[in-house]
Short mmCIF file of C-alpha atoms and ligand atoms in Angstrom, two decimals:
data_model
loop_
_atom_site.label_atom_id
_atom_site.label_comp_id
_atom_site.label_asym_id
_atom_site.label_seq_id
_atom_site.Cartn_x
_atom_site.Cartn_y
_atom_site.Cartn_z
CA MET M 5 -24.69 6.36 40.40
CA SER M 6 -24.44 2.92 38.37
CA VAL M 7 -20.90 1.13 37.95
CA ALA M 8 -20.99 2.05 34.42
CA GLU M 9 -21.58 5.73 35.37
CA HIS M 10 -19.07 5.46 37.69
CA THR M 11 -16.38 4.22 35.70
CA GLY M 12 -17.21 6.10 32.93
CA GLN M 13 -17.97 3.00 30.54
CA ALA M 14 -21.40 3.83 29.57
CA ALA M 15 -20.03 6.37 27.29
CA MET M 16 -17.33 4.20 25.64
CA GLN M 17 -17.85 3.17 22.21
CA SER M 18 -16.23 -0.36 21.30
CA VAL M 19 -13.34 -0.36 18.85
CA GLU M 20 -15.37 -2.30 16.17
CA ASP M 21 -18.47 0.11 16.77
CA TYR M 22 -16.42 3.19 16.24
CA LEU M 23 -14.59 1.77 13.07
CA SER M 24 -17.79 0.70 11.66
CA ASP M 25 -19.17 4.27 12.27
CA VAL M 26 -16.07 5.63 10.53
CA LEU M 27 -16.42 3.11 7.21
CA ALA M 28 -20.33 4.00 7.11
CA THR M 29 -19.39 7.48 6.78
CA ILE M 30 -16.82 7.30 3.99
CA ARG M 31 -17.86 7.87 0.41
CA PRO M 32 -15.32 6.45 -2.07
CA LEU M 33 -13.61 8.75 -4.37
CA PRO M 34 -14.99 8.90 -7.57
CA PRO M 35 -13.34 7.33 -10.20
CA ARG M 36 -11.29 9.18 -12.96
CA GLU M 37 -9.04 8.71 -15.79
CA LEU M 38 -5.54 8.33 -15.00
CA ARG M 39 -2.25 8.43 -16.72
CA LEU M 40 -0.18 5.93 -15.63
CA ASP M 41 2.16 7.89 -13.68
CA GLU M 42 -0.69 8.60 -11.55
CA ALA M 43 -1.80 5.04 -11.22
CA ASP M 44 0.43 3.63 -8.87
CA GLY M 45 -1.55 2.68 -5.89
CA ALA M 46 -4.93 3.40 -7.64
CA VAL M 47 -8.05 1.05 -7.48
CA LEU M 48 -9.19 0.27 -11.09
CA ALA M 49 -12.84 1.07 -11.43
CA GLU M 50 -13.15 -0.71 -14.90
CA ASP M 51 -12.22 -4.26 -16.18
CA VAL M 52 -9.17 -3.73 -18.06
CA THR M 53 -9.49 -6.00 -21.05
CA ALA M 54 -6.63 -6.71 -23.88
CA THR M 55 -7.04 -5.09 -26.89
CA TRP M 56 -4.05 -6.34 -28.32
CA ALA M 57 -3.04 -9.86 -28.43
CA LEU M 58 -0.06 -10.18 -25.83
CA PRO M 59 2.11 -10.98 -27.32
CA PRO M 60 0.78 -9.09 -30.36
CA PHE M 61 2.96 -11.12 -32.82
CA ASP M 62 4.78 -14.40 -32.84
CA ASN M 63 8.40 -13.78 -31.92
CA SER M 64 11.75 -15.45 -30.87
CA GLY M 65 12.14 -16.50 -27.33
CA MET M 66 15.65 -16.68 -27.66
CA ASP M 67 18.90 -15.31 -29.55
CA GLY M 68 19.61 -17.81 -32.31
CA TYR M 69 18.73 -18.77 -35.75
CA ALA M 70 14.86 -19.16 -37.43
CA VAL M 71 14.78 -22.44 -39.48
CA LEU M 72 12.25 -24.61 -40.60
CA ALA M 73 12.72 -27.29 -38.19
CA ALA M 74 12.08 -30.05 -40.52
CA ASP M 75 15.44 -28.62 -42.59
CA VAL M 76 17.58 -29.73 -39.13
CA ALA M 77 15.41 -32.48 -37.93
CA ALA M 78 18.75 -34.78 -37.86
CA ALA M 79 20.90 -32.50 -36.70
CA THR M 80 22.95 -34.05 -33.82
CA PRO M 81 26.42 -33.31 -32.39
CA ASP M 82 28.09 -35.84 -34.44
CA ARG M 83 26.73 -34.84 -37.47
CA PRO M 84 25.99 -31.10 -37.20
CA ILE M 85 23.66 -29.60 -40.37
CA THR M 86 25.07 -26.24 -41.93
CA LEU M 87 22.58 -23.89 -43.24
CA PRO M 88 23.41 -20.74 -44.92
CA VAL M 89 22.55 -17.40 -43.09
CA ARG M 90 20.78 -14.98 -45.00
CA GLY M 91 20.44 -12.15 -42.68
CA GLU M 92 19.43 -11.10 -39.28
CA ILE M 93 16.41 -9.89 -37.34
CA PRO M 94 17.15 -7.44 -34.38
CA ALA M 95 14.11 -6.89 -31.85
CA GLY M 96 12.23 -3.82 -33.12
CA ASP M 97 12.62 -5.21 -37.04
CA THR M 98 9.19 -3.93 -38.36
CA GLY M 99 9.95 -5.24 -41.73
CA ARG M 100 9.02 -8.49 -43.67
CA HIS M 101 11.56 -11.49 -43.48
CA ASP M 102 10.85 -14.78 -45.22
CA VAL M 103 13.07 -17.97 -44.70
CA ALA M 104 13.42 -20.04 -47.77
CA PRO M 105 13.70 -23.87 -47.25
CA GLY M 106 17.43 -24.93 -46.78
CA THR M 107 18.56 -21.26 -45.20
CA CYS M 108 17.93 -19.54 -41.96
CA LEU M 109 18.27 -16.26 -40.44
CA ARG M 110 19.75 -14.94 -37.56
CA ILE M 111 16.94 -13.63 -34.75
CA MET M 112 17.42 -11.94 -31.43
CA THR M 113 14.83 -12.53 -28.84
CA GLY M 114 11.68 -10.31 -29.28
CA ALA M 115 12.14 -10.27 -33.06
CA PRO M 116 9.27 -11.40 -35.08
CA MET M 117 9.18 -14.84 -36.56
CA PRO M 118 10.07 -14.28 -39.89
CA SER M 119 7.24 -16.39 -42.50
CA GLY M 120 8.63 -19.94 -43.82
CA ALA M 121 10.39 -20.63 -40.33
CA ASP M 122 8.67 -22.69 -37.53
CA ALA M 123 11.36 -23.03 -35.09
CA VAL M 124 14.29 -20.94 -33.30
CA VAL M 125 17.57 -23.11 -33.13
CA PRO M 126 19.21 -21.44 -29.81
CA VAL M 127 22.99 -19.79 -30.41
CA GLU M 128 23.86 -22.30 -27.83
CA TRP M 129 23.27 -25.30 -30.11
CA THR M 130 25.37 -23.89 -32.72
CA ASP M 131 28.49 -22.59 -33.77
CA ALA M 132 27.45 -19.29 -33.69
CA GLY M 133 28.26 -18.56 -37.36
CA VAL M 134 27.48 -15.41 -39.38
CA THR M 135 27.41 -16.53 -43.02
CA GLU M 136 26.72 -20.10 -42.53
CA VAL M 137 25.98 -21.91 -39.19
CA ALA M 138 26.37 -25.42 -38.12
CA ILE M 139 23.41 -26.65 -35.89
CA SER M 140 23.94 -29.54 -33.95
CA ARG M 141 20.66 -30.23 -32.06
CA ALA M 142 17.27 -30.46 -33.76
CA PRO M 143 14.58 -28.19 -32.34
CA GLU M 144 11.10 -29.26 -32.15
CA PRO M 145 8.82 -27.29 -34.40
CA GLY M 146 7.63 -24.24 -32.12
CA ASN M 147 11.09 -24.34 -30.57
CA ALA M 148 11.67 -21.27 -28.75
CA VAL M 149 8.60 -19.34 -30.17
CA ARG M 150 6.33 -17.13 -28.35
CA ARG M 151 3.12 -17.26 -29.72
CA THR M 152 0.75 -14.30 -30.46
CA GLY M 153 -1.67 -14.31 -27.61
CA GLY M 154 0.42 -16.80 -25.59
CA ASP M 155 -0.11 -14.58 -22.29
CA ALA M 156 -3.57 -12.99 -23.40
CA ALA M 157 -5.90 -13.45 -26.17
CA VAL M 158 -8.06 -10.04 -27.46
CA GLY M 159 -10.58 -9.72 -25.35
CA ASP M 160 -9.36 -11.30 -22.48
CA VAL M 161 -9.93 -9.54 -19.12
CA LEU M 162 -6.60 -8.92 -17.61
CA MET M 163 -7.49 -7.38 -14.71
CA THR M 164 -10.82 -7.05 -12.92
CA ALA M 165 -12.40 -3.62 -11.51
CA GLY M 166 -11.35 -3.58 -7.59
CA THR M 167 -7.67 -4.87 -8.17
CA ARG M 168 -5.37 -2.31 -6.74
CA VAL M 169 -2.95 -1.26 -8.83
CA GLY M 170 0.77 -2.30 -7.70
CA PRO M 171 3.98 -2.28 -9.65
CA VAL M 172 3.24 -5.54 -11.57
CA GLN M 173 -0.45 -4.25 -12.87
CA LEU M 174 1.13 -1.05 -13.77
CA GLY M 175 3.43 -2.89 -16.23
CA LEU M 176 0.50 -4.72 -17.54
CA LEU M 177 -1.31 -1.91 -18.22
CA ALA M 178 1.62 -0.75 -20.02
CA ALA M 179 2.14 -3.96 -21.78
CA ALA M 180 -1.43 -3.91 -22.96
CA GLY M 181 -0.69 -0.58 -24.50
CA ARG M 182 -2.85 1.42 -22.31
CA GLY M 183 -1.92 5.02 -21.69
CA THR M 184 -4.50 5.69 -19.39
CA VAL M 185 -6.97 4.08 -17.08
CA ILE M 186 -10.18 4.59 -14.94
CA ALA M 187 -9.41 3.97 -11.50
CA ARG M 188 -9.96 5.66 -7.90
CA PRO M 189 -6.87 7.55 -7.39
CA ARG M 190 -4.73 7.10 -4.21
CA PRO M 191 -6.15 9.32 -1.35
CA ARG M 192 -4.14 12.52 -0.85
CA ILE M 193 -3.83 12.52 3.22
CA THR M 194 -2.64 15.63 5.41
CA VAL M 195 -1.34 15.33 8.88
CA MET M 196 -1.73 18.32 10.75
CA SER M 197 -0.36 18.68 14.41
CA THR M 198 -1.73 20.87 17.07
CA GLY M 199 -0.12 22.34 20.13
CA ASN M 200 1.46 25.44 21.70
CA GLU M 201 4.38 23.32 23.03
CA LEU M 202 5.79 22.17 19.70
CA VAL M 203 8.57 22.79 17.95
CA GLU M 204 10.20 21.81 14.49
CA PRO M 205 12.79 19.23 14.90
CA GLY M 206 16.19 20.89 14.48
CA GLN M 207 15.14 23.92 16.04
CA PRO M 208 15.83 24.96 19.60
CA ALA M 209 13.42 24.17 22.07
CA ARG M 210 12.96 25.90 25.24
CA PRO M 211 12.02 24.23 28.72
CA GLY M 212 8.16 23.46 28.35
CA GLN M 213 8.55 22.65 24.50
CA ILE M 214 8.94 19.61 23.05
CA TRP M 215 9.78 18.43 19.24
CA GLU M 216 7.13 17.76 17.19
CA SER M 217 6.83 13.94 16.01
CA ASN M 218 3.59 13.02 15.35
CA SER M 219 3.23 14.58 11.67
CA ARG M 220 6.22 13.22 10.39
CA MET M 221 5.39 9.73 11.67
CA LEU M 222 1.97 9.69 10.15
CA ALA M 223 2.47 11.00 6.94
CA ALA M 224 5.25 8.23 6.64
CA ALA M 225 2.88 5.74 7.71
CA ALA M 226 0.38 6.95 5.55
CA GLN M 227 3.06 6.83 2.28
CA GLN M 228 4.09 3.29 3.82
CA ALA M 229 0.43 2.39 3.64
CA GLY M 230 0.33 3.48 -0.25
CA TYR M 231 -1.31 6.85 0.44
CA HIS M 232 -0.09 10.49 -0.86
CA ALA M 233 0.82 12.25 2.31
CA SER M 234 1.65 15.86 3.12
CA ARG M 235 2.37 17.85 6.30
CA HIS M 236 0.93 20.95 7.57
CA GLY M 237 2.92 23.17 9.64
CA ILE M 238 2.39 23.14 13.08
CA VAL M 239 -0.72 24.75 14.14
CA PRO M 240 -0.81 26.67 17.56
CA ASP M 241 -3.74 26.14 20.22
CA ASP M 242 -6.07 28.43 18.63
CA LYS M 243 -9.67 27.76 17.52
CA ALA M 244 -9.12 30.20 14.73
CA ALA M 245 -6.06 28.95 13.75
CA VAL M 246 -7.04 25.33 13.39
CA LEU M 247 -9.94 26.08 11.31
CA THR M 248 -7.91 28.37 8.99
CA ALA M 249 -5.36 25.36 8.78
CA ILE M 250 -8.11 22.60 7.91
CA GLY M 251 -9.36 25.25 5.34
CA GLU M 252 -6.04 25.24 3.78
CA ALA M 253 -5.82 21.82 3.72
CA LEU M 254 -8.82 20.91 2.39
CA ASP M 255 -7.85 22.48 -0.92
CA ASN M 256 -5.77 19.16 -1.54
CA THR M 257 -6.88 16.62 0.60
CA ASP M 258 -9.09 13.84 0.59
CA LEU M 259 -8.58 13.09 4.22
CA LEU M 260 -7.31 15.10 7.02
CA VAL M 261 -5.74 13.79 10.25
CA THR M 262 -5.09 16.16 13.39
CA THR M 263 -3.02 15.14 16.49
CA GLY M 264 -3.69 16.75 19.80
CA GLY M 265 -6.45 18.88 21.29
CA VAL M 266 -9.27 16.35 21.64
CA SER M 267 -8.49 14.95 25.30
CA MET M 268 -11.37 15.68 27.83
CA GLY M 269 -9.34 18.50 29.57
CA GLY M 270 -11.60 21.34 28.71
CA GLU M 271 -10.59 24.64 27.10
CA HIS M 272 -7.20 23.83 26.10
CA ASP M 273 -8.55 21.10 23.83
CA ILE M 274 -8.80 23.64 20.89
CA VAL M 275 -9.36 21.26 18.12
CA LYS M 276 -12.40 19.68 20.01
CA ALA M 277 -13.70 23.13 20.67
CA ALA M 278 -12.99 24.39 17.29
CA LEU M 279 -14.60 21.44 15.00
CA ALA M 280 -17.52 20.81 17.75
CA ASP M 281 -18.94 23.98 16.55
CA LEU M 282 -19.37 22.92 13.25
CA GLY M 283 -21.42 19.93 14.42
CA THR M 284 -20.24 17.36 11.81
CA VAL M 285 -17.64 15.77 13.70
CA ALA M 286 -18.28 13.75 16.56
CA PHE M 287 -15.88 13.35 19.72
CA ARG M 288 -16.18 10.40 21.73
CA LYS M 289 -14.49 7.89 24.21
CA VAL M 290 -13.49 4.43 22.66
CA ALA M 291 -12.65 1.66 24.77
CA MET M 292 -9.25 1.27 24.10
CA GLN M 293 -5.69 2.09 25.43
CA PRO M 294 -3.86 3.98 23.98
CA GLY M 295 -6.08 6.10 22.12
CA MET M 296 -9.52 6.81 24.10
CA PRO M 297 -10.06 10.18 22.93
CA GLN M 298 -11.16 10.04 19.08
CA GLY M 299 -12.95 12.19 17.01
CA PHE M 300 -14.00 11.73 13.52
CA GLY M 301 -16.62 13.54 10.79
CA VAL M 302 -16.38 15.48 7.91
CA VAL M 303 -15.16 19.16 6.99
CA GLY M 304 -15.60 21.43 4.07
CA PRO M 305 -17.94 21.86 0.89
CA ALA M 306 -16.78 18.38 -0.51
CA GLY M 307 -17.71 16.57 2.92
CA THR M 308 -13.89 15.51 3.52
CA PRO M 309 -13.14 13.04 6.37
CA ILE M 310 -11.26 14.14 8.96
CA PHE M 311 -9.54 12.21 12.15
CA THR M 312 -8.78 14.34 15.25
CA LEU M 313 -6.46 11.87 16.80
CA PRO M 314 -4.99 12.09 20.35
CA GLY M 315 -1.94 14.03 20.78
CA ASN M 316 0.52 11.36 22.38
CA PRO M 317 2.36 9.94 19.63
CA VAL M 318 1.80 6.33 20.51
CA SER M 319 -1.80 6.94 20.87
CA ALA M 320 -1.77 8.56 17.37
CA TYR M 321 -0.20 5.73 15.67
CA VAL M 322 -2.37 2.96 16.97
CA SER M 323 -5.06 5.43 16.22
CA PHE M 324 -3.66 5.73 12.66
CA GLN M 325 -3.33 1.87 12.09
CA LEU M 326 -6.64 1.08 13.58
CA PHE M 327 -8.73 3.60 11.88
CA VAL M 328 -7.20 5.75 9.33
CA ARG M 329 -5.57 3.19 7.73
CA PRO M 330 -8.97 0.99 6.76
CA ALA M 331 -10.84 4.33 6.11
CA ALA M 332 -8.08 5.59 3.60
CA SER M 333 -8.69 2.00 1.98
CA ALA M 334 -12.13 2.58 1.69
CA LEU M 335 -11.96 5.90 0.13
CA GLN M 336 -10.70 3.61 -2.84
CA ASP M 337 -13.71 1.34 -2.19
CA PHE M 338 -10.99 -1.14 -1.29
CA GLY M 339 -10.24 -3.22 1.74
CA PRO M 340 -10.97 -1.96 4.42
CA GLU M 341 -6.98 -2.71 4.86
CA ARG M 342 -6.19 -3.57 8.39
CA LEU M 343 -3.23 -4.75 10.25
CA ALA M 344 -2.26 -8.46 9.99
CA ALA M 345 -3.58 -10.55 12.87
CA ILE M 346 -1.73 -13.63 14.06
CA SER M 347 -1.85 -15.92 17.14
CA ALA M 348 1.14 -15.87 19.52
CA GLU M 349 1.65 -17.01 22.99
CA LEU M 350 2.83 -14.43 25.56
CA ALA M 351 6.75 -14.71 26.79
CA GLU M 352 5.88 -12.78 29.94
CA PRO M 353 2.56 -11.52 31.76
CA VAL M 354 0.84 -8.40 31.13
CA ARG M 355 -1.81 -6.15 32.80
CA SER M 356 -4.29 -4.13 31.27
CA PRO M 357 -7.23 -1.90 32.49
CA ALA M 358 -10.68 -3.28 32.92
CA GLY M 359 -13.31 -2.18 30.37
CA ARG M 360 -10.47 -1.10 27.84
CA ARG M 361 -8.76 -2.97 25.13
CA SER M 362 -5.34 -2.76 25.34
CA TYR M 363 -2.82 -2.61 22.24
CA LEU M 364 0.46 -3.35 24.17
CA ARG M 365 3.80 -2.85 22.21
CA GLY M 366 5.64 -6.22 21.81
CA VAL M 367 8.22 -7.97 20.05
CA LEU M 368 7.03 -10.71 17.84
CA ASP M 369 8.94 -13.55 17.52
CA ALA M 370 6.88 -15.16 14.79
CA ALA M 371 9.21 -18.35 13.99
CA ALA M 372 9.16 -18.93 17.78
CA GLY M 373 5.21 -18.06 17.89
CA THR M 374 5.68 -15.75 21.03
CA VAL M 375 5.38 -12.07 21.73
CA ALA M 376 7.12 -10.36 24.65
CA PRO M 377 5.86 -6.83 25.80
CA VAL M 378 8.53 -4.08 25.90
CA SER M 379 9.18 -2.22 28.90
CA GLY M 380 7.22 1.35 28.79
CA GLN M 381 3.84 1.05 27.87
CA SER M 382 2.90 4.56 28.22
CA SER M 383 1.33 6.66 25.25
CA HIS M 384 4.17 9.19 25.23
CA GLN M 385 6.66 6.35 25.17
CA LEU M 386 7.82 6.58 21.58
CA ALA M 387 11.06 4.74 21.93
CA SER M 388 9.37 1.94 23.07
CA LEU M 389 7.07 1.92 20.18
CA ALA M 390 10.21 1.95 18.14
CA ARG M 391 11.37 -1.27 19.74
CA ALA M 392 8.25 -3.14 19.27
CA ASN M 393 6.99 -4.75 15.78
CA ALA M 394 3.52 -5.83 16.90
CA LEU M 395 0.74 -4.82 19.25
CA ILE M 396 -0.32 -7.50 21.31
CA VAL M 397 -4.26 -7.28 21.85
CA VAL M 398 -5.87 -7.80 25.50
CA PRO M 399 -9.64 -8.03 25.50
CA GLU M 400 -11.94 -5.31 27.07
CA PRO M 401 -12.78 -7.21 30.37
CA VAL M 402 -9.41 -8.86 30.87
CA THR M 403 -7.18 -6.94 33.30
CA GLY M 404 -4.05 -9.52 33.24
CA LEU M 405 -2.89 -12.45 31.58
CA PRO M 406 -0.10 -14.90 32.59
CA ALA M 407 2.85 -16.07 30.43
CA GLY M 408 2.24 -18.99 28.41
CA THR M 409 -1.40 -17.25 27.10
CA THR M 410 -2.45 -17.27 23.56
CA VAL M 411 -3.06 -13.59 22.53
CA ASP M 412 -4.22 -11.88 19.61
CA VAL M 413 -1.18 -9.95 18.23
CA LEU M 414 -1.40 -7.39 15.13
CA VAL M 415 1.84 -6.95 12.95
CA LEU M 416 2.97 -3.29 12.46
CA PRO M 417 4.13 -2.62 9.03
P1 AMP K 24 -2.88 16.54 23.40
O1 AMP K 24 -3.87 15.53 23.19
O2 AMP K 24 -3.00 18.03 22.82
O3 AMP K 24 -3.38 16.92 25.06
O4 AMP K 24 -1.49 16.35 23.67
C1 AMP K 24 -1.31 14.92 24.45
C2 AMP K 24 0.45 14.84 24.47
O5 AMP K 24 0.96 14.58 23.47
C3 AMP K 24 1.07 16.11 25.43
O6 AMP K 24 2.15 15.37 26.17
C4 AMP K 24 1.63 16.68 24.10
O7 AMP K 24 2.83 17.52 24.63
C5 AMP K 24 1.73 15.59 23.21
N1 AMP K 24 1.84 16.04 21.79
C6 AMP K 24 0.69 16.58 21.34
N2 AMP K 24 1.24 16.43 19.83
C7 AMP K 24 2.22 16.21 19.68
C8 AMP K 24 3.01 16.18 18.45
N3 AMP K 24 2.66 16.31 17.25
N4 AMP K 24 4.43 15.66 18.55
C9 AMP K 24 4.67 14.89 19.98
N5 AMP K 24 3.93 14.95 20.58
C10 AMP K 24 2.89 15.55 20.77
MG1 MG K 25 -2.28 19.69 22.99
#
């Protein structure tokens, strides 16, 4: 038996290889026409061009008086110039207005500029008169006038295909008058926990049972990453029940995540047993800790991607961040999105198993440029994950690093 066989390393796949296998399998969701209320988080599949100028008409940038600048060119605080006020143009006024020489109109921010006027005198430069107004400062022509097309001209590309729609992009679509947009929608992720020992939090747990935490944690992580997420109820360790639950979830899911039931333990690893029969999901050991047993493939008529994550909560969470998140972004032909990586100096020594890349929970002090491992690095220790804000990456061959070593750190969202 070779050393590799003896240590089981021959069967292990690197984190990079595994992720690239996953990404190579993902086919982006087809673009479709989304209403604006569906478009937040979508990724544009068209260039969005301005069909109207922005702003669409010359309008006032301030509350004040629309004037002909030449009429008040001599205005000073000592010698104000008084003009009759012939009316008022509020924002939303769609009528036609004209300023005759030697007169003015009161005008509000966003109201269309009247013909005959070429400047707005801010109300702060006047006595705020109603029938007539004393102007004590001369505006340049064009003062406080927002020109047609000053933000974008007709035909300008406002956003290119491939842009992720966030709050500002959504605002711009609306400002451009778009009711719909062609985009790849946010993937819908369903999270499903398996295990006979699991009980809904809030319910009594008997000895031997634990409260189910993975599905809530991963659904929230999916939401935090910008995806739609829903939870399927706890699924017992039963092959038929697992397949039924997956079938139910497929109706409204673009990406399925299960946890539990994929260890190397044999007949109790029901998710693995149930899905292995399908032949479309591959189970492997990835050279990492936590999270070595991983499964990925496709299920159902639409070839929906499925991740079968290990059940230990920290393994499940780290796997989600390393693999599920980039895959979800690839469903939008975006990214792949990964955790932000920085370098920091170890505040304490760390240990790591040979041949596996460790993702140690740590507290990153970005200002000091240091990272300290938290105590409790076993994959069931969720409390220690809750104290961490980063993962310290220890490369595969390394079994220990002294304090002061510069390491790669992944910043947890
Ligand atoms: P498994 O991967 O099914 O062998 O589970 C590994 C460990 O994770 C066991 O201790 C399980 O009890 C625990 N576990 C599995 N699923 C969950 C879950 N949804 N919430 C909390 N702990 C879990
Ligand atoms: Mg289990």
